[in-house]
PDB file of N, CA and C in Angstrom:
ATOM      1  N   UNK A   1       1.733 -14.940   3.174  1.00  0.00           N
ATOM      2  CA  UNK A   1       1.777 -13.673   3.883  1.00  0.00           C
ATOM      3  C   UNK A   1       1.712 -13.906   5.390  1.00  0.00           C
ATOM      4  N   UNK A   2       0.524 -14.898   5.737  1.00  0.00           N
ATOM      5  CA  UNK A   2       0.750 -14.955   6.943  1.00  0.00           C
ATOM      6  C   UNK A   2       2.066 -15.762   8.037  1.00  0.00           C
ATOM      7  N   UNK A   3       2.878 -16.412   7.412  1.00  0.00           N
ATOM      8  CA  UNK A   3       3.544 -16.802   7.541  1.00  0.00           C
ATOM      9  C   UNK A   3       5.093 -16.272   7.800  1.00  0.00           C
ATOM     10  N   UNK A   4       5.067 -15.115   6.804  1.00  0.00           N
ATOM     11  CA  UNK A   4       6.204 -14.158   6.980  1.00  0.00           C
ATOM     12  C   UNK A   4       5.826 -12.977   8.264  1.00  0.00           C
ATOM     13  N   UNK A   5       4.522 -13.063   8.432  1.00  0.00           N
ATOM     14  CA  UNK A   5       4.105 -11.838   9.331  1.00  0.00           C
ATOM     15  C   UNK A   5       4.467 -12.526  10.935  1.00  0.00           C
ATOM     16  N   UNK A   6       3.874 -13.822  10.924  1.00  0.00           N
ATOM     17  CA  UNK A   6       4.440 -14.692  11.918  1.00  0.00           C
ATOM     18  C   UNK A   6       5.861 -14.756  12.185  1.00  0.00           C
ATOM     19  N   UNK A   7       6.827 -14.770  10.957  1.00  0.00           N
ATOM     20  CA  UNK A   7       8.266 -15.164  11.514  1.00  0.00           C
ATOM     21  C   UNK A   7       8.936 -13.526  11.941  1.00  0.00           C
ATOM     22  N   UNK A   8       8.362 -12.346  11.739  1.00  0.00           N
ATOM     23  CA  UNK A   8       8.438 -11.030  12.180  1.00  0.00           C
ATOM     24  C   UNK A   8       7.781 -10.628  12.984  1.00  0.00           C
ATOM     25  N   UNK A   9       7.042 -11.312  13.846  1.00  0.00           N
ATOM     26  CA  UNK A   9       6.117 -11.427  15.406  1.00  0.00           C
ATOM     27  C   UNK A   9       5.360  -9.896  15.431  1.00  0.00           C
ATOM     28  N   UNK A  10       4.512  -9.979  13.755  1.00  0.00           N
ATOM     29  CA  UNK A  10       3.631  -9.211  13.461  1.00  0.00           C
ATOM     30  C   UNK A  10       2.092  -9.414  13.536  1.00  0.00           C
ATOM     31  N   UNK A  11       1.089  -9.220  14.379  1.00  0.00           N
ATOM     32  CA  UNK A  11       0.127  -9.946  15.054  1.00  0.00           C
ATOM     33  C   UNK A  11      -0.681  -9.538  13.391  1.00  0.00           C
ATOM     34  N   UNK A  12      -1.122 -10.327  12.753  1.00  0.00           N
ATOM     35  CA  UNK A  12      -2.418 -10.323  12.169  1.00  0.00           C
ATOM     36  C   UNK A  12      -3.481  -9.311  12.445  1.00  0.00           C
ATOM     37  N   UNK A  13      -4.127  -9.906  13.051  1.00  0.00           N
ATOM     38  CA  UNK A  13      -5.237  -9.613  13.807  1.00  0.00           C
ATOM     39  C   UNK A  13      -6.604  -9.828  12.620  1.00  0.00           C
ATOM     40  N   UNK A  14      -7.813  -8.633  12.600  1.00  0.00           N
ATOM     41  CA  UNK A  14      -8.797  -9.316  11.633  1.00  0.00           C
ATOM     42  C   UNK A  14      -9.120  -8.447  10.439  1.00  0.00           C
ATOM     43  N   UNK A  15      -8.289  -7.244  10.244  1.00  0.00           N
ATOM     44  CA  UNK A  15      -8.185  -6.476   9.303  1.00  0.00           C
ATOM     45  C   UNK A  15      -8.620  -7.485   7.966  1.00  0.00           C
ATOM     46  N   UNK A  16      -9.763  -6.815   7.465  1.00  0.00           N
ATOM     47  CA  UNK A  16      -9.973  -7.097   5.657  1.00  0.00           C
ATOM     48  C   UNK A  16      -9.839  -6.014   4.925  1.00  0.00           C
ATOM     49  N   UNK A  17      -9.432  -6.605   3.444  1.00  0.00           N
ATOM     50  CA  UNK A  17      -9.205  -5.680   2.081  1.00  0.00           C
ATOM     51  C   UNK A  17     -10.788  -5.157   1.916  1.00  0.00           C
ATOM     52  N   UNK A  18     -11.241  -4.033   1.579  1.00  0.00           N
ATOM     53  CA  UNK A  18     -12.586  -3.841   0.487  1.00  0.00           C
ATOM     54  C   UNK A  18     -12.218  -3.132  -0.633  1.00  0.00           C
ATOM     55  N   UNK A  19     -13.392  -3.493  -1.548  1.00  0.00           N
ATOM     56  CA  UNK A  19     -13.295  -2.412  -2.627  1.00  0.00           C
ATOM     57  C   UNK A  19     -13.082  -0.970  -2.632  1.00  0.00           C
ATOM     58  N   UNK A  20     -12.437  -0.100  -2.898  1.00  0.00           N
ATOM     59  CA  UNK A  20     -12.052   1.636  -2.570  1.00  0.00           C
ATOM     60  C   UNK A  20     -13.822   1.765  -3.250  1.00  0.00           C
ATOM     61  N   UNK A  21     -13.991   2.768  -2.501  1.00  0.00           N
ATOM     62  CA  UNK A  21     -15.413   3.488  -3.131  1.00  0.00           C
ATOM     63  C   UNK A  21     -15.191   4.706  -3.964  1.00  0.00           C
ATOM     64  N   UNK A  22     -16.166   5.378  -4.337  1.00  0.00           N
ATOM     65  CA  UNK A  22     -15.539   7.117  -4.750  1.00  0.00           C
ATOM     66  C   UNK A  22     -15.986   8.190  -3.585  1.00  0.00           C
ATOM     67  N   UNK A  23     -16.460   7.309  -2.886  1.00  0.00           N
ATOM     68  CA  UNK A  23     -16.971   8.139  -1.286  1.00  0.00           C
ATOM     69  C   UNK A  23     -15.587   8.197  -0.568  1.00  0.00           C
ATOM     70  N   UNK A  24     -14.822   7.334  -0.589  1.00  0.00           N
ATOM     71  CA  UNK A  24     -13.453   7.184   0.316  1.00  0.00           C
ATOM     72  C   UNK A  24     -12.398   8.705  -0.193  1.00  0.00           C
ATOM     73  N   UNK A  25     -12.892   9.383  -1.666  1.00  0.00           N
ATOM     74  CA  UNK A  25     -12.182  10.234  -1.726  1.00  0.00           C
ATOM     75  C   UNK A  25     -12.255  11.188  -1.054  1.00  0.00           C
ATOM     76  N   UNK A  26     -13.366  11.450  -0.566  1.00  0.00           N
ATOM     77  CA  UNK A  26     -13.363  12.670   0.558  1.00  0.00           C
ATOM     78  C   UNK A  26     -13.390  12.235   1.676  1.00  0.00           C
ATOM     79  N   UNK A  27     -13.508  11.194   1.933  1.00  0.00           N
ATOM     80  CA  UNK A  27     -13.297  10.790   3.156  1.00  0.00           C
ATOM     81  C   UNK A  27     -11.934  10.286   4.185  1.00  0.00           C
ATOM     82  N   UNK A  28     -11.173  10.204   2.871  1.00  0.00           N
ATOM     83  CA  UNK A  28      -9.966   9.882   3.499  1.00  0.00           C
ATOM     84  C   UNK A  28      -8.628  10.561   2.737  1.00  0.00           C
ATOM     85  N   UNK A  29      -7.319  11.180   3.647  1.00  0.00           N
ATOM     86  CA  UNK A  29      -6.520  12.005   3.199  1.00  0.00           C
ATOM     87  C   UNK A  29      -5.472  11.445   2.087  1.00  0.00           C
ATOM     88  N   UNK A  30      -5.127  10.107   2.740  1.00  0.00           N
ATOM     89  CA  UNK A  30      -4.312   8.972   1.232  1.00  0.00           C
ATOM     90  C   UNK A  30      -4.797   7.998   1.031  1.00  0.00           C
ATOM     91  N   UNK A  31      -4.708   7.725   0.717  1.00  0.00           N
ATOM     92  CA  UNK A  31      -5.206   6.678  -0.889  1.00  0.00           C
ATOM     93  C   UNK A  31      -4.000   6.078  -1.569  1.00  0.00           C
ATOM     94  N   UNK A  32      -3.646   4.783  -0.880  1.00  0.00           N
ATOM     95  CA  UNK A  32      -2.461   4.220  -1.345  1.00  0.00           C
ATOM     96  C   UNK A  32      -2.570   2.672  -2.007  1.00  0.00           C
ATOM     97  N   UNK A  33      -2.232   2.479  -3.317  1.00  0.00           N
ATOM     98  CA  UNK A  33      -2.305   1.328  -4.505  1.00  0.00           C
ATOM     99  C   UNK A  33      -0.915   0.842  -4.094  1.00  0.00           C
ATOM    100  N   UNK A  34      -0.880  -0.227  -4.661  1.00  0.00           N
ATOM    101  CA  UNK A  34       0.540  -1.053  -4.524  1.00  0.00           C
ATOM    102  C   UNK A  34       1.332  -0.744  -6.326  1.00  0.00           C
ATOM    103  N   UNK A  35       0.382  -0.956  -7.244  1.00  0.00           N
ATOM    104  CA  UNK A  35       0.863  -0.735  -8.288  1.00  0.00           C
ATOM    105  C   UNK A  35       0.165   0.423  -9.387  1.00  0.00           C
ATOM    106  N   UNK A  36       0.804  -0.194 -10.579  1.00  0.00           N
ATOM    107  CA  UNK A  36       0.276   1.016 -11.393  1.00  0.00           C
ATOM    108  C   UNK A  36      -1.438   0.729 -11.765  1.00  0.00           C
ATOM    109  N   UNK A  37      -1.441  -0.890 -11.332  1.00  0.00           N
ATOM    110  CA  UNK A  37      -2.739  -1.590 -12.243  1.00  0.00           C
ATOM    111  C   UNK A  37      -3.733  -0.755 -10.489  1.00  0.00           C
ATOM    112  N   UNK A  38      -3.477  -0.779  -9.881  1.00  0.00           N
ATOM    113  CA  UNK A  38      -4.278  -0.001  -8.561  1.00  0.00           C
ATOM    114  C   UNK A  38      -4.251   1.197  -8.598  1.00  0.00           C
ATOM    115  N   UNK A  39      -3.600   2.269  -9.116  1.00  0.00           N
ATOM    116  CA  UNK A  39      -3.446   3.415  -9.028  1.00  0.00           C
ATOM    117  C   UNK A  39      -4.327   3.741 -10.359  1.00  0.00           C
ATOM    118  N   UNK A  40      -4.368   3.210 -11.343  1.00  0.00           N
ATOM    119  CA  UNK A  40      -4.986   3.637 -12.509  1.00  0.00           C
ATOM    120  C   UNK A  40      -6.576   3.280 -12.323  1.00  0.00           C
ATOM    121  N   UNK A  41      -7.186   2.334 -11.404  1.00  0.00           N
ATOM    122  CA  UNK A  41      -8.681   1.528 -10.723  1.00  0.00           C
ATOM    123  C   UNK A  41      -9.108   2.801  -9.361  1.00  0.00           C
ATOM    124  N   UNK A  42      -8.070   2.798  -9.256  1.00  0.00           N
ATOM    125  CA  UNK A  42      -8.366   4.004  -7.945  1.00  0.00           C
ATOM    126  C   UNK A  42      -9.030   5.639  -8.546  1.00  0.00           C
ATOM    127  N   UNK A  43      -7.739   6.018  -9.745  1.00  0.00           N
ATOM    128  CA  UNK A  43      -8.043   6.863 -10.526  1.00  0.00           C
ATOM    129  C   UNK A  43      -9.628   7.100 -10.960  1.00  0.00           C
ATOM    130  N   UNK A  44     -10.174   5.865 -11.786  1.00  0.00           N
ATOM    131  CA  UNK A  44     -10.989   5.984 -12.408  1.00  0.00           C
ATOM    132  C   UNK A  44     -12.708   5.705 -11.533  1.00  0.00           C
ATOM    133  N   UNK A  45     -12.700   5.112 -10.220  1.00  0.00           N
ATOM    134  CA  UNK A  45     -13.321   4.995  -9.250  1.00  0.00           C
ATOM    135  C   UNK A  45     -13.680   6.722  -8.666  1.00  0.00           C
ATOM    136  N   UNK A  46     -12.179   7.030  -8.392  1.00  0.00           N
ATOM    137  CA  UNK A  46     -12.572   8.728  -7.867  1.00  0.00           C
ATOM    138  C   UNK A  46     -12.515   9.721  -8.591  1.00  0.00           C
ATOM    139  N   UNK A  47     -13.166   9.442  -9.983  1.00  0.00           N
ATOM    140  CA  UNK A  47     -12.705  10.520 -11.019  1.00  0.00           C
ATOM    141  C   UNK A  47     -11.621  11.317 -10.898  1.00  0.00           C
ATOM    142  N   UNK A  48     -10.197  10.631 -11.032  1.00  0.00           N
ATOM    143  CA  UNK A  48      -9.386  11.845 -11.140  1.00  0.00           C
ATOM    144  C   UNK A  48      -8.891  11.923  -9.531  1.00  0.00           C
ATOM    145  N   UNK A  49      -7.393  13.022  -9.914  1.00  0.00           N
ATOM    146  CA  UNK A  49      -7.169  13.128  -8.046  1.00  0.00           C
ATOM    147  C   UNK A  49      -6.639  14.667  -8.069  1.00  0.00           C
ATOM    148  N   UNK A  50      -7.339  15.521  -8.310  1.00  0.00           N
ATOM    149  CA  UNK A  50      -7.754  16.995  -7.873  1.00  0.00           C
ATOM    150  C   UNK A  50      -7.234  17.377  -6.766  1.00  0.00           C
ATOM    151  N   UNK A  51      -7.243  16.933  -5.465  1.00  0.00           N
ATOM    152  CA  UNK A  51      -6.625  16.786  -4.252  1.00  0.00           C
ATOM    153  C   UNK A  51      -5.169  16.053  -4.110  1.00  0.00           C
ATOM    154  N   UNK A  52      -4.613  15.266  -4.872  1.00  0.00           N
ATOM    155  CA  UNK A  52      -3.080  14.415  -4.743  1.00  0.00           C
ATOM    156  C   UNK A  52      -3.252  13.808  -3.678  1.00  0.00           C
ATOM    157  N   UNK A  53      -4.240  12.934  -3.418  1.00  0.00           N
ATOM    158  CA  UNK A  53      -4.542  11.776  -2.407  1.00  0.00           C
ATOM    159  C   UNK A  53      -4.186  10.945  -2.955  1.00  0.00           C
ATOM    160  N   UNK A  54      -4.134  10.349  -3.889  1.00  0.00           N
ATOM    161  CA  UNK A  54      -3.607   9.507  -4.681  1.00  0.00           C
ATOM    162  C   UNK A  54      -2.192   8.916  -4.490  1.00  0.00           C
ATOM    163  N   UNK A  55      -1.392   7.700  -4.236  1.00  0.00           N
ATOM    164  CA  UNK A  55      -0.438   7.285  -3.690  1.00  0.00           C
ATOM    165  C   UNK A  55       0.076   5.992  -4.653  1.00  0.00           C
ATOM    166  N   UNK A  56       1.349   5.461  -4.747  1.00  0.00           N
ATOM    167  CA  UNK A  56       1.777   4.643  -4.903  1.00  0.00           C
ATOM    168  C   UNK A  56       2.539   4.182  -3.832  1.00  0.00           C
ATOM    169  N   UNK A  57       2.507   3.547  -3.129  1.00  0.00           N
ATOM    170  CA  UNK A  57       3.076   2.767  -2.189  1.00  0.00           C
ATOM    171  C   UNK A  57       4.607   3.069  -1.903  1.00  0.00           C
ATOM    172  N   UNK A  58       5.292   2.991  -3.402  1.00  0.00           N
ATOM    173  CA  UNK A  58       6.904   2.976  -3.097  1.00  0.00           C
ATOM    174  C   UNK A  58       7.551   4.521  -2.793  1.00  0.00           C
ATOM    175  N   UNK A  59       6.768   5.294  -3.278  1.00  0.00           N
ATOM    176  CA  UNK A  59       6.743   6.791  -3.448  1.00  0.00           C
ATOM    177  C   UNK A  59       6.623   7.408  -2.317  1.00  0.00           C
ATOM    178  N   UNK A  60       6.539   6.411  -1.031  1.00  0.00           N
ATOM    179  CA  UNK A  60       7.207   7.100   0.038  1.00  0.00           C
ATOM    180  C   UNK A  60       8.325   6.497   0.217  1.00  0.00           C
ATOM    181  N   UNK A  61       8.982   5.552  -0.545  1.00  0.00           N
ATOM    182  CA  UNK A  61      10.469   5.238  -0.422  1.00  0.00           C
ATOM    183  C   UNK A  61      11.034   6.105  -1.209  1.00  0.00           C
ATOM    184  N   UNK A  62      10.511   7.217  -2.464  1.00  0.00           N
ATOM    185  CA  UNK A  62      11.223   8.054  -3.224  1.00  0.00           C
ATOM    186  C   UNK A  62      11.442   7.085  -4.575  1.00  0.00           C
ATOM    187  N   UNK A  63      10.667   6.473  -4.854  1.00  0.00           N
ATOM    188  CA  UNK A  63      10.744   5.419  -6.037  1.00  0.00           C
ATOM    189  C   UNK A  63       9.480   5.520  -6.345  1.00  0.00           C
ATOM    190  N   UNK A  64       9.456   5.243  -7.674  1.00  0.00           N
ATOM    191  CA  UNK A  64       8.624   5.096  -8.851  1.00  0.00           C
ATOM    192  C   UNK A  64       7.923   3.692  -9.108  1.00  0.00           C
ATOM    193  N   UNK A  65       8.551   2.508  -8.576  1.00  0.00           N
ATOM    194  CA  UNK A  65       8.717   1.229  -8.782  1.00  0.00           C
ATOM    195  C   UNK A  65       7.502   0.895  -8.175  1.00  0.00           C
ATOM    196  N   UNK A  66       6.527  -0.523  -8.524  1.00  0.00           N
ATOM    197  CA  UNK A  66       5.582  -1.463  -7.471  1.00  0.00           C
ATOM    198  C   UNK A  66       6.034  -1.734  -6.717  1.00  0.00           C
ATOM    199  N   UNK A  67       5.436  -2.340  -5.851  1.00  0.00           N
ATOM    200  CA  UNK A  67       5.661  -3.027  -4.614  1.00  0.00           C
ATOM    201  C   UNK A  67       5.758  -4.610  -5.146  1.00  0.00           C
ATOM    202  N   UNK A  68       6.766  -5.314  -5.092  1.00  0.00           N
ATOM    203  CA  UNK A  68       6.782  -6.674  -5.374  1.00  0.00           C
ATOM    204  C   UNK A  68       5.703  -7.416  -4.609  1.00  0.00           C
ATOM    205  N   UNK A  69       5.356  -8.323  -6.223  1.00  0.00           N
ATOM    206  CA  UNK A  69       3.655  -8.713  -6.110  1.00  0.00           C
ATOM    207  C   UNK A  69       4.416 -10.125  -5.569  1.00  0.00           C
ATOM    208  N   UNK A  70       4.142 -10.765  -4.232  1.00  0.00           N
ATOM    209  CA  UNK A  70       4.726 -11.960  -4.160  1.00  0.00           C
ATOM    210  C   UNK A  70       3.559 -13.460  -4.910  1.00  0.00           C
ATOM    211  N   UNK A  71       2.661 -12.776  -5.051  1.00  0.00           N
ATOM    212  CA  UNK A  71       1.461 -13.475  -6.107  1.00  0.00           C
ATOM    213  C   UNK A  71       2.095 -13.493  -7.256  1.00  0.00           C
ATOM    214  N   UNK A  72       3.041 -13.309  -7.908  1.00  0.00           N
ATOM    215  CA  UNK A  72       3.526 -13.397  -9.115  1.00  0.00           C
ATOM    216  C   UNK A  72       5.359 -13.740  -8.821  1.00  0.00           C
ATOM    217  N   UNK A  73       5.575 -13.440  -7.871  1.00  0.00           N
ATOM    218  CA  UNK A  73       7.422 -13.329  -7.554  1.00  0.00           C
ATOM    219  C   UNK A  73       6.926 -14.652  -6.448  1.00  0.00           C
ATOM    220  N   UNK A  74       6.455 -15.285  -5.799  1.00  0.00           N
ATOM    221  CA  UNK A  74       6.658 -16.342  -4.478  1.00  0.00           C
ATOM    222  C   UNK A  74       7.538 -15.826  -3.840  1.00  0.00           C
ATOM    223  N   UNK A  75       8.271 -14.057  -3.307  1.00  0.00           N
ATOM    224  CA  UNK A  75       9.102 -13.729  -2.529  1.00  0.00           C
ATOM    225  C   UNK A  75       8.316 -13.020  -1.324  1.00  0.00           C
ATOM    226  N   UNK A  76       7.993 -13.650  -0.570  1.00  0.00           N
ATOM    227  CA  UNK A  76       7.490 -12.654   0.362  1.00  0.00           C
ATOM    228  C   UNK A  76       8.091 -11.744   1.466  1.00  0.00           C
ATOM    229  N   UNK A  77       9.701 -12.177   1.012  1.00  0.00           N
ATOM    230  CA  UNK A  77      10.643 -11.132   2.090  1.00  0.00           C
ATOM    231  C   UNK A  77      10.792 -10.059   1.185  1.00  0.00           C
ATOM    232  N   UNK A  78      10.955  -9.903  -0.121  1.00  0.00           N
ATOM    233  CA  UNK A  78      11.103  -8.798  -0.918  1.00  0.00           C
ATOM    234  C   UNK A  78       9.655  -7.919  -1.075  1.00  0.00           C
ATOM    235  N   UNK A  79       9.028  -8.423  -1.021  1.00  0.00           N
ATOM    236  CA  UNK A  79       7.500  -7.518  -0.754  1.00  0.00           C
ATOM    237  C   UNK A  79       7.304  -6.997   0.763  1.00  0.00           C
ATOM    238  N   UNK A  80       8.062  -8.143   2.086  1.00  0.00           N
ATOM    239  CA  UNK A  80       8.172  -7.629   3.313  1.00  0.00           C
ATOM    240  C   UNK A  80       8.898  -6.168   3.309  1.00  0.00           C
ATOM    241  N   UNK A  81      10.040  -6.279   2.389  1.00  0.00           N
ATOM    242  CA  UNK A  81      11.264  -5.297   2.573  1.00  0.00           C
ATOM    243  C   UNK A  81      10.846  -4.010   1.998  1.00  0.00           C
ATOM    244  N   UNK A  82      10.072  -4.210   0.490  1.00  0.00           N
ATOM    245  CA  UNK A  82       9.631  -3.056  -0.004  1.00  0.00           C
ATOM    246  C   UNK A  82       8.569  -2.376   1.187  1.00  0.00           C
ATOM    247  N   UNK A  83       7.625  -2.945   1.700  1.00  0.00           N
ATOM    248  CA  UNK A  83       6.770  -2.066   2.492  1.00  0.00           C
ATOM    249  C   UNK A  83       6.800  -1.605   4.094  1.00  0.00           C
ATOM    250  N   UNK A  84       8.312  -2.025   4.312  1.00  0.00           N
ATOM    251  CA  UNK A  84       9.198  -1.898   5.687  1.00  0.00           C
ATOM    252  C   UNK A  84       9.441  -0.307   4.879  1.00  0.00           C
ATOM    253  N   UNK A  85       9.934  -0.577   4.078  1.00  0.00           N
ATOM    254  CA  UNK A  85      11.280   0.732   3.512  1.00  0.00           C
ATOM    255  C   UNK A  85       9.957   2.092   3.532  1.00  0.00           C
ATOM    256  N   UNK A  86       8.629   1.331   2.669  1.00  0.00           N
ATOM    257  CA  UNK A  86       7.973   2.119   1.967  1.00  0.00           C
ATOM    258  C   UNK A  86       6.959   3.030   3.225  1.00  0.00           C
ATOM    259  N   UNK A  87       6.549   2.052   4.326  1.00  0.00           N
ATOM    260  CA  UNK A  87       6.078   2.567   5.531  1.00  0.00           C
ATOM    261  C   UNK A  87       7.149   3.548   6.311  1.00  0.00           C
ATOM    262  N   UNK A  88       8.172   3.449   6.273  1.00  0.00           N
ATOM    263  CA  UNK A  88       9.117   3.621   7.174  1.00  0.00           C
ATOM    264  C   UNK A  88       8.863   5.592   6.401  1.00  0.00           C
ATOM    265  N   UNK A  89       9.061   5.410   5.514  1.00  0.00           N
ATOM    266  CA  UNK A  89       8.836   6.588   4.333  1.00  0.00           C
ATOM    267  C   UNK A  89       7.479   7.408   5.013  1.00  0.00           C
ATOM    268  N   UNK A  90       6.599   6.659   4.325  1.00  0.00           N
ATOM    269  CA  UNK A  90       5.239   7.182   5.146  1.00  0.00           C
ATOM    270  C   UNK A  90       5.311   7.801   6.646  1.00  0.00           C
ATOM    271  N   UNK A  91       5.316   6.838   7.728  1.00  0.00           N
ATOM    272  CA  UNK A  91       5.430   7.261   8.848  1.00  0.00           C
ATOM    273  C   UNK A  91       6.400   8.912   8.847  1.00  0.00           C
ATOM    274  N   UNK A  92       7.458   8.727   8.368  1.00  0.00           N
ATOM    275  CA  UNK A  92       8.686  10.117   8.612  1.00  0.00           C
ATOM    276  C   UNK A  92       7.206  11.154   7.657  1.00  0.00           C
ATOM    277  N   UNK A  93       6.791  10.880   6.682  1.00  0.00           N
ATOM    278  CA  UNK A  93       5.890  11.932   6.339  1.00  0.00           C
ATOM    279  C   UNK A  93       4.519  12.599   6.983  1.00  0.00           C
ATOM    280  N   UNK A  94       4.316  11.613   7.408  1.00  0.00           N
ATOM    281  CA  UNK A  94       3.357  12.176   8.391  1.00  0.00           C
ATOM    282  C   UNK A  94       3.680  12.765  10.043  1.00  0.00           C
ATOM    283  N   UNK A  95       4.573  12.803  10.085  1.00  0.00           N
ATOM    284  CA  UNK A  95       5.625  13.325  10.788  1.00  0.00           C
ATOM    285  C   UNK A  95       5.708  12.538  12.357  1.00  0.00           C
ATOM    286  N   UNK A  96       5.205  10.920  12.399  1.00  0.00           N
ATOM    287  CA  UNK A  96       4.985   9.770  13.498  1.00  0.00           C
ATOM    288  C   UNK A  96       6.621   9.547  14.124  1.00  0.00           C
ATOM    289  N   UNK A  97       7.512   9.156  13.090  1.00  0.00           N
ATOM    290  CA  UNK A  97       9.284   8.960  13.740  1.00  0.00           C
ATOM    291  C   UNK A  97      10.142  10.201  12.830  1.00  0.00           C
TER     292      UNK A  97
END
């Protein structure tokens, strides 16, 4: 990962992953999983999504599909590409470009 972020002169920086809480459901407006195995852990963490905070990643590209796991594919331009397309989605929804 870091390596592809490097050859796209995408700064890192010191951002870490944590565990989603069930406090994060009110605390935050989306709530976005990469797959179905995250969306169904997310589910059951925030009892349920009553609110439609709840997100799949590609579903701001208008797809149904994961986000290619490059932990299982070794492609990390096709996981780059899905979350170019899939942000690009996001951003126009929140109304940023």
């Amino acid at each position: 990962a870091q390596k592809k972020l490097n050859e796209e002169k995408i700064p890192i920086g010191s951002h870490r992953a944590r565990q989603m809480t069930a406090g994060d459901y009110d605390k935050f407006d989306y709530l976005i999983g990469m797959d179905d195995d995250n969306i169904k852990r997310m589910l059951e963490i925030a009892g349920g999504d009553p609110k439609g905070k709840i997100f799949k990643m590609m579903s701001f590209a208008g797809e149904t599909r994961s986000i290619a796991d490059p932990w299982f594919t070794g492609n990390f331009d096709e996981t780059y590409n899905d979350l170019t397309v899939s942000l690009d989605g996001l951003l126009k929804k929140l109304g940023i470009i």
